Amino acid sequence: MDFRILVVSLLLWLSPAYSLGLDQFDQLNSNVYQYPTTALNSIYLIEKKLDSHPEPKISTLRLDSLKCEAFLQLGENAAAINLARLSEAKAKQLKLDEARPYFLNCMANAYVNFGNFQQALPLLHTSIALSRELEQPQALINGLWLRSQLDAKVLHDNTSIEDLRLALDLFPLTDRQQHWLQPPLAYLQGAMAKQLMADNEQQQAFSFLNKALKHTETKGKIALRLLIDGANLAQVSQQPALRDEYIQQARTKLAELGSPLELATAYKEIAFIDYSSGKYSSAEQLLNLSLSTLKKQSHSNEMLSALQLLGQVKLAQGAQKAGIEHIKQAIELAKIKQRYADLQQCYAILAEYFASKNDFATAYDYQLKQFDAAQNNTAFIHSIWLSHIKSDLSRQQVSVSKQSNNAAIMPSQLLPSPFIPILFILFSLIMFIAWYHRQTPNKQSNNKELPVIKPIASGKQRLEDMLTVSKHANYPLSLLVLNPSEIQACDVPIMIEQLQAKLREHDLLFLQSEQQLLIMLPHTTESGAIHVINQLSETVALWQNSSKVHIGLACMQQFDNLQSMIKRANVSQLRRAKPTHPSHEGEV
């Protein structure tokens, strides 16, 4: 009887620690996304009581993963990197490899917030690989979610959606593991809604958004972000009543934010919707409040987009001098931070503005700057994915070398050394015979695996299929772009027939719109494409008023998609058509 009393007393004494390990950690996981300031304060209090916990080292790492996410939510990216680096090293020392992916995700996320994608991608790749190997679905979901956001930033929409679909499919598995850190399901659903809207799938997009808004975890900052996303989706789908409803609900959530930086970011995002709605005074007021905080905290990335938006607001209000000044400030920041996408957008705003004022020379100069920034942005994206592939290949080489070393050691340990050469010769002979007999079937199966161009596909789809085939087969491909706007609409079909007669059977020609004719030349290098341009220019010159024919050219690179090739060809075409004239004031 005394023994039973002792056991019950011990269980009662341990119950607070057990509660700390389950209930409080689960609650903190939700709060760190909903109310990060409150969650961080709670983490500091719990850290003081960890000595009474049965596994203080593991609990410390779990708290560190939550603290790292809290830092990210509050915009403390440098603090997040430092904490994640120390905690990941601690996890290695304690041989708790299952904790490492969470800190790698945190570091990668912080680097993404800094715009340093080259640092983020190898960390993210390592995290996803470790999560799969160690069966950590929470870390894997977090890594896939982060990679999908990165894909969306660099316009890889298809891979972004696939990562989100996989993350959503894996989400039920998180209940079977010890909880470390996982993003809210509502965030994944909201991200999917934005990607589907980008693909013009409005019905599915709002279906995911409604699920996210109705989720039990949709409170505080989660609710605010989803409502702002919903307002943007409603604006894109031209539903002003729904947009105003969402934004009004979002304004009521502002009081629940716990830090000035969170509030400044929210002000900026709501100001964008107000600007898009034509509410310029409200947008200007919110942006001034936002910039006041962002400048104090030297948060340059958020400040860049706020300055750009404030410049647009001022231009829309007719304050040209102030508007251009704000956009020039944004341009200087974008140059310093090498934010080529932002730089491209700033130049596009100025080009469009001066064109609306009939100052076409200045507009043209800014348009050229826009295309230069677009070209730099394409190169920047390529360098990002090249670093990703290099990290992947280096990892595979290390793995193969380890396996080969192990394979070299095992025979000498298990067999006497005189038999090793004989076995090697026999094994080589067997492998050669097997290879010889299977060589023809293997070639046939490899040919079957290559993508094919579907004859019933649309013109644009056939171009994309041809690009995919060229990448898989590793042969050169060139794209030509011609603007037929100077040719009478009734003459364009006849001219196309004449161009088709000069092309090869497997060359593809597609009139994407009245303003753009695409010609794809498989098995064609740059020098061959230039030869084709010279041939086609003679035909085009007969149909247009001017004798000068400007055909853009882009040669395929391994990371290209159809849109990136068209952009580079447009830049090439614009450079060929660039007139010579003196520079204008107002250049940046």
mmCIF file of C-alpha atoms in Angstrom, residues 206-420:
data_model
loop_
_atom_site.group_PDB
_atom_site.id
_atom_site.type_symbol
_atom_site.label_atom_id
_atom_site.label_comp_id
_atom_site.label_asym_id
_atom_site.label_seq_id
_atom_site.Cartn_x
_atom_site.Cartn_y
_atom_site.Cartn_z
ATOM 1 C CA PHE A 206 -11.177 31.094 -52.855
ATOM 2 C CA SER A 207 -12.007 27.545 -51.740
ATOM 3 C CA PHE A 208 -8.551 27.235 -50.133
ATOM 4 C CA LEU A 209 -8.777 30.759 -48.720
ATOM 5 C CA ASN A 210 -12.135 30.072 -47.057
ATOM 6 C CA LYS A 211 -10.769 26.873 -45.501
ATOM 7 C CA ALA A 212 -7.829 28.850 -44.124
ATOM 8 C CA LEU A 213 -10.015 31.617 -42.692
ATOM 9 C CA LYS A 214 -12.280 29.081 -40.971
ATOM 10 C CA HIS A 215 -9.432 27.126 -39.395
ATOM 11 C CA THR A 216 -9.326 27.030 -35.599
ATOM 12 C CA GLU A 217 -5.752 28.409 -35.553
ATOM 13 C CA THR A 218 -6.715 31.485 -37.591
ATOM 14 C CA LYS A 219 -6.276 34.116 -34.900
ATOM 15 C CA GLY A 220 -4.077 37.159 -34.317
ATOM 16 C CA LYS A 221 -1.339 37.632 -36.910
ATOM 17 C CA ILE A 222 -2.421 34.534 -38.879
ATOM 18 C CA ALA A 223 -5.905 35.996 -39.330
ATOM 19 C CA LEU A 224 -4.480 39.400 -40.287
ATOM 20 C CA ARG A 225 -2.201 37.973 -42.975
ATOM 21 C CA LEU A 226 -4.935 35.785 -44.444
ATOM 22 C CA LEU A 227 -7.408 38.687 -44.553
ATOM 23 C CA ILE A 228 -4.852 40.874 -46.366
ATOM 24 C CA ASP A 229 -4.192 38.024 -48.804
ATOM 25 C CA GLY A 230 -7.957 37.661 -49.268
ATOM 26 C CA ALA A 231 -8.310 41.375 -50.017
ATOM 27 C CA ASN A 232 -5.569 41.107 -52.647
ATOM 28 C CA LEU A 233 -7.244 38.090 -54.236
ATOM 29 C CA ALA A 234 -10.590 39.905 -54.281
ATOM 30 C CA GLN A 235 -8.917 42.926 -55.889
ATOM 31 C CA VAL A 236 -7.363 40.743 -58.606
ATOM 32 C CA SER A 237 -10.697 39.011 -59.258
ATOM 33 C CA GLN A 238 -12.479 42.402 -59.388
ATOM 34 C CA GLN A 239 -14.738 41.904 -56.361
ATOM 35 C CA PRO A 240 -14.585 45.336 -54.640
ATOM 36 C CA ALA A 241 -17.275 44.569 -52.051
ATOM 37 C CA LEU A 242 -15.455 41.432 -50.884
ATOM 38 C CA ARG A 243 -12.137 43.304 -50.915
ATOM 39 C CA ASP A 244 -13.504 46.061 -48.670
ATOM 40 C CA GLU A 245 -15.003 43.470 -46.320
ATOM 41 C CA TYR A 246 -11.684 41.664 -45.938
ATOM 42 C CA ILE A 247 -9.672 44.843 -45.470
ATOM 43 C CA GLN A 248 -12.095 46.170 -42.863
ATOM 44 C CA GLN A 249 -11.715 42.932 -40.883
ATOM 45 C CA ALA A 250 -7.935 43.186 -41.271
ATOM 46 C CA ARG A 251 -7.912 46.692 -39.774
ATOM 47 C CA THR A 252 -9.634 45.365 -36.647
ATOM 48 C CA LYS A 253 -6.772 42.868 -36.199
ATOM 49 C CA LEU A 254 -4.036 45.524 -36.194
ATOM 50 C CA ALA A 255 -4.464 46.094 -32.458
ATOM 51 C CA GLU A 256 -3.443 42.461 -31.817
ATOM 52 C CA LEU A 257 0.068 42.963 -33.230
ATOM 53 C CA GLY A 258 2.730 43.159 -30.555
ATOM 54 C CA SER A 259 5.687 44.929 -32.197
ATOM 55 C CA PRO A 260 6.210 48.181 -34.156
ATOM 56 C CA LEU A 261 7.819 46.339 -37.105
ATOM 57 C CA GLU A 262 4.842 43.990 -37.502
ATOM 58 C CA LEU A 263 2.549 47.000 -37.457
ATOM 59 C CA ALA A 264 4.676 48.896 -40.005
ATOM 60 C CA THR A 265 4.643 45.902 -42.387
ATOM 61 C CA ALA A 266 0.877 45.542 -42.034
ATOM 62 C CA TYR A 267 0.372 49.273 -42.703
ATOM 63 C CA LYS A 268 2.380 48.956 -45.911
ATOM 64 C CA GLU A 269 0.395 45.920 -47.116
ATOM 65 C CA ILE A 270 -2.971 47.573 -46.417
ATOM 66 C CA ALA A 271 -1.699 50.760 -48.116
ATOM 67 C CA PHE A 272 -1.060 48.752 -51.278
ATOM 68 C CA ILE A 273 -4.692 47.632 -51.349
ATOM 69 C CA ASP A 274 -5.867 51.204 -50.690
ATOM 70 C CA TYR A 275 -3.680 52.443 -53.558
ATOM 71 C CA SER A 276 -5.045 49.730 -55.874
ATOM 72 C CA SER A 277 -8.559 50.804 -54.862
ATOM 73 C CA GLY A 278 -7.893 54.470 -55.647
ATOM 74 C CA LYS A 279 -7.884 55.525 -51.958
ATOM 75 C CA TYR A 280 -4.703 57.567 -52.249
ATOM 76 C CA SER A 281 -5.037 59.684 -49.090
ATOM 77 C CA SER A 282 -5.490 56.619 -46.876
ATOM 78 C CA ALA A 283 -2.562 54.866 -48.588
ATOM 79 C CA GLU A 284 -0.303 57.901 -48.127
ATOM 80 C CA GLN A 285 -1.146 58.173 -44.432
ATOM 81 C CA LEU A 286 -0.428 54.481 -43.778
ATOM 82 C CA LEU A 287 2.831 54.574 -45.754
ATOM 83 C CA ASN A 288 4.124 57.586 -43.838
ATOM 84 C CA LEU A 289 3.442 55.750 -40.567
ATOM 85 C CA SER A 290 5.106 52.625 -41.934
ATOM 86 C CA LEU A 291 8.219 54.426 -43.202
ATOM 87 C CA SER A 292 8.655 56.235 -39.890
ATOM 88 C CA THR A 293 9.120 52.874 -38.134
ATOM 89 C CA LEU A 294 11.088 51.195 -40.929
ATOM 90 C CA LYS A 295 13.631 54.026 -41.042
ATOM 91 C CA LYS A 296 14.109 53.931 -37.270
ATOM 92 C CA GLN A 297 14.757 50.181 -37.388
ATOM 93 C CA SER A 298 16.825 50.373 -40.630
ATOM 94 C CA HIS A 299 14.730 47.643 -42.229
ATOM 95 C CA SER A 300 15.888 48.335 -45.777
ATOM 96 C CA ASN A 301 14.000 45.581 -47.646
ATOM 97 C CA GLU A 302 10.585 46.631 -46.361
ATOM 98 C CA MET A 303 11.573 50.298 -46.701
ATOM 99 C CA LEU A 304 12.384 49.758 -50.395
ATOM 100 C CA SER A 305 8.896 48.537 -51.259
ATOM 101 C CA ALA A 306 7.288 51.217 -49.074
ATOM 102 C CA LEU A 307 9.213 54.006 -50.833
ATOM 103 C CA GLN A 308 8.303 52.605 -54.233
ATOM 104 C CA LEU A 309 4.619 52.440 -53.306
ATOM 105 C CA LEU A 310 4.649 55.943 -51.797
ATOM 106 C CA GLY A 311 6.184 57.215 -55.046
ATOM 107 C CA GLN A 312 3.330 55.636 -57.006
ATOM 108 C CA VAL A 313 0.791 57.238 -54.680
ATOM 109 C CA LYS A 314 2.385 60.682 -55.093
ATOM 110 C CA LEU A 315 2.450 60.334 -58.877
ATOM 111 C CA ALA A 316 -1.205 59.316 -58.855
ATOM 112 C CA GLN A 317 -1.980 62.428 -56.772
ATOM 113 C CA GLY A 318 -0.184 64.637 -59.313
ATOM 114 C CA ALA A 319 2.831 65.389 -57.081
ATOM 115 C CA GLN A 320 5.456 64.562 -59.719
ATOM 116 C CA LYS A 321 8.546 65.887 -57.944
ATOM 117 C CA ALA A 322 7.842 64.060 -54.666
ATOM 118 C CA GLY A 323 6.795 60.884 -56.454
ATOM 119 C CA ILE A 324 9.934 60.667 -58.593
ATOM 120 C CA GLU A 325 12.104 61.462 -55.562
ATOM 121 C CA HIS A 326 10.637 58.559 -53.563
ATOM 122 C CA ILE A 327 11.066 56.139 -56.462
ATOM 123 C CA LYS A 328 14.675 57.281 -56.961
ATOM 124 C CA GLN A 329 15.328 56.545 -53.295
ATOM 125 C CA ALA A 330 13.875 53.087 -53.827
ATOM 126 C CA ILE A 331 16.112 52.626 -56.895
ATOM 127 C CA GLU A 332 19.239 53.511 -54.906
ATOM 128 C CA LEU A 333 18.292 50.996 -52.221
ATOM 129 C CA ALA A 334 17.553 48.323 -54.839
ATOM 130 C CA LYS A 335 20.977 48.878 -56.414
ATOM 131 C CA ILE A 336 22.737 48.593 -53.066
ATOM 132 C CA LYS A 337 20.831 45.452 -52.137
ATOM 133 C CA GLN A 338 20.981 44.042 -55.707
ATOM 134 C CA ARG A 339 17.199 43.647 -55.733
ATOM 135 C CA TYR A 340 16.861 43.444 -59.512
ATOM 136 C CA ALA A 341 13.153 42.608 -59.517
ATOM 137 C CA ASP A 342 12.412 45.748 -57.472
ATOM 138 C CA LEU A 343 14.735 47.765 -59.707
ATOM 139 C CA GLN A 344 12.899 46.502 -62.778
ATOM 140 C CA GLN A 345 9.552 47.485 -61.276
ATOM 141 C CA CYS A 346 10.755 50.986 -60.347
ATOM 142 C CA TYR A 347 11.969 51.661 -63.883
ATOM 143 C CA ALA A 348 8.697 50.291 -65.290
ATOM 144 C CA ILE A 349 6.722 52.737 -63.130
ATOM 145 C CA LEU A 350 8.773 55.694 -64.350
ATOM 146 C CA ALA A 351 8.609 54.568 -67.998
ATOM 147 C CA GLU A 352 4.832 54.253 -67.843
ATOM 148 C CA TYR A 353 4.466 57.603 -66.071
ATOM 149 C CA PHE A 354 6.550 59.584 -68.589
ATOM 150 C CA ALA A 355 4.781 57.850 -71.486
ATOM 151 C CA SER A 356 1.456 59.012 -70.038
ATOM 152 C CA LYS A 357 2.891 62.556 -70.037
ATOM 153 C CA ASN A 358 3.880 62.202 -73.721
ATOM 154 C CA ASP A 359 7.569 62.458 -72.783
ATOM 155 C CA PHE A 360 8.415 59.439 -74.913
ATOM 156 C CA ALA A 361 12.172 59.984 -75.049
ATOM 157 C CA THR A 362 12.519 59.826 -71.247
ATOM 158 C CA ALA A 363 10.032 56.958 -71.108
ATOM 159 C CA TYR A 364 12.113 55.066 -73.660
ATOM 160 C CA ASP A 365 15.294 55.563 -71.628
ATOM 161 C CA TYR A 366 13.615 54.186 -68.521
ATOM 162 C CA GLN A 367 12.219 51.285 -70.527
ATOM 163 C CA LEU A 368 15.741 50.371 -71.616
ATOM 164 C CA LYS A 369 16.833 50.509 -67.970
ATOM 165 C CA GLN A 370 13.867 48.271 -67.153
ATOM 166 C CA PHE A 371 14.987 45.679 -69.689
ATOM 167 C CA ASP A 372 18.564 45.838 -68.381
ATOM 168 C CA ALA A 373 17.261 45.179 -64.872
ATOM 169 C CA ALA A 374 15.123 42.327 -66.217
ATOM 170 C CA GLN A 375 18.177 40.782 -67.842
ATOM 171 C CA ASN A 376 20.158 41.094 -64.594
ATOM 172 C CA ASN A 377 17.227 39.590 -62.710
ATOM 173 C CA THR A 378 17.160 36.590 -65.069
ATOM 174 C CA ALA A 379 20.900 36.079 -64.596
ATOM 175 C CA PHE A 380 20.448 36.452 -60.838
ATOM 176 C CA ILE A 381 17.747 33.758 -60.799
ATOM 177 C CA HIS A 382 19.932 31.457 -62.884
ATOM 178 C CA SER A 383 22.839 31.909 -60.466
ATOM 179 C CA ILE A 384 20.534 31.033 -57.564
ATOM 180 C CA TRP A 385 19.452 27.741 -59.083
ATOM 181 C CA LEU A 386 22.991 26.987 -60.253
ATOM 182 C CA SER A 387 24.205 27.251 -56.659
ATOM 183 C CA HIS A 388 21.336 24.958 -55.654
ATOM 184 C CA ILE A 389 22.344 22.334 -58.231
ATOM 185 C CA LYS A 390 26.025 22.611 -57.323
ATOM 186 C CA SER A 391 25.242 21.975 -53.653
ATOM 187 C CA ASP A 392 23.144 18.976 -54.672
ATOM 188 C CA LEU A 393 25.891 17.534 -56.893
ATOM 189 C CA SER A 394 28.591 18.050 -54.289
ATOM 190 C CA ARG A 395 26.441 16.253 -51.726
ATOM 191 C CA GLN A 396 25.915 13.330 -54.107
ATOM 192 C CA GLN A 397 29.652 13.119 -54.839
ATOM 193 C CA VAL A 398 30.456 12.967 -51.140
ATOM 194 C CA SER A 399 27.856 10.234 -50.682
ATOM 195 C CA VAL A 400 29.191 8.208 -53.623
ATOM 196 C CA SER A 401 32.802 8.539 -52.441
ATOM 197 C CA LYS A 402 31.824 7.299 -48.988
ATOM 198 C CA GLN A 403 30.020 4.320 -50.468
ATOM 199 C CA SER A 404 32.947 3.482 -52.763
ATOM 200 C CA ASN A 405 35.376 3.688 -49.847
ATOM 201 C CA ASN A 406 33.218 1.330 -47.830
ATOM 202 C CA ALA A 407 32.936 -1.030 -50.796
ATOM 203 C CA ALA A 408 36.725 -1.017 -51.207
ATOM 204 C CA ILE A 409 37.290 -1.852 -47.571
ATOM 205 C CA MET A 410 34.791 -4.701 -47.272
ATOM 206 C CA PRO A 411 36.345 -7.243 -49.729
ATOM 207 C CA SER A 412 39.797 -6.969 -48.170
ATOM 208 C CA GLN A 413 38.291 -7.661 -44.776
ATOM 209 C CA LEU A 414 36.102 -10.592 -45.826
ATOM 210 C CA LEU A 415 38.248 -12.360 -48.504
ATOM 211 C CA PRO A 416 41.933 -13.308 -48.803
ATOM 212 C CA SER A 417 43.788 -10.850 -51.013
ATOM 213 C CA PRO A 418 44.881 -13.403 -53.738
ATOM 214 C CA PHE A 419 41.254 -14.027 -54.707
ATOM 215 C CA ILE A 420 40.385 -10.363 -55.187
#
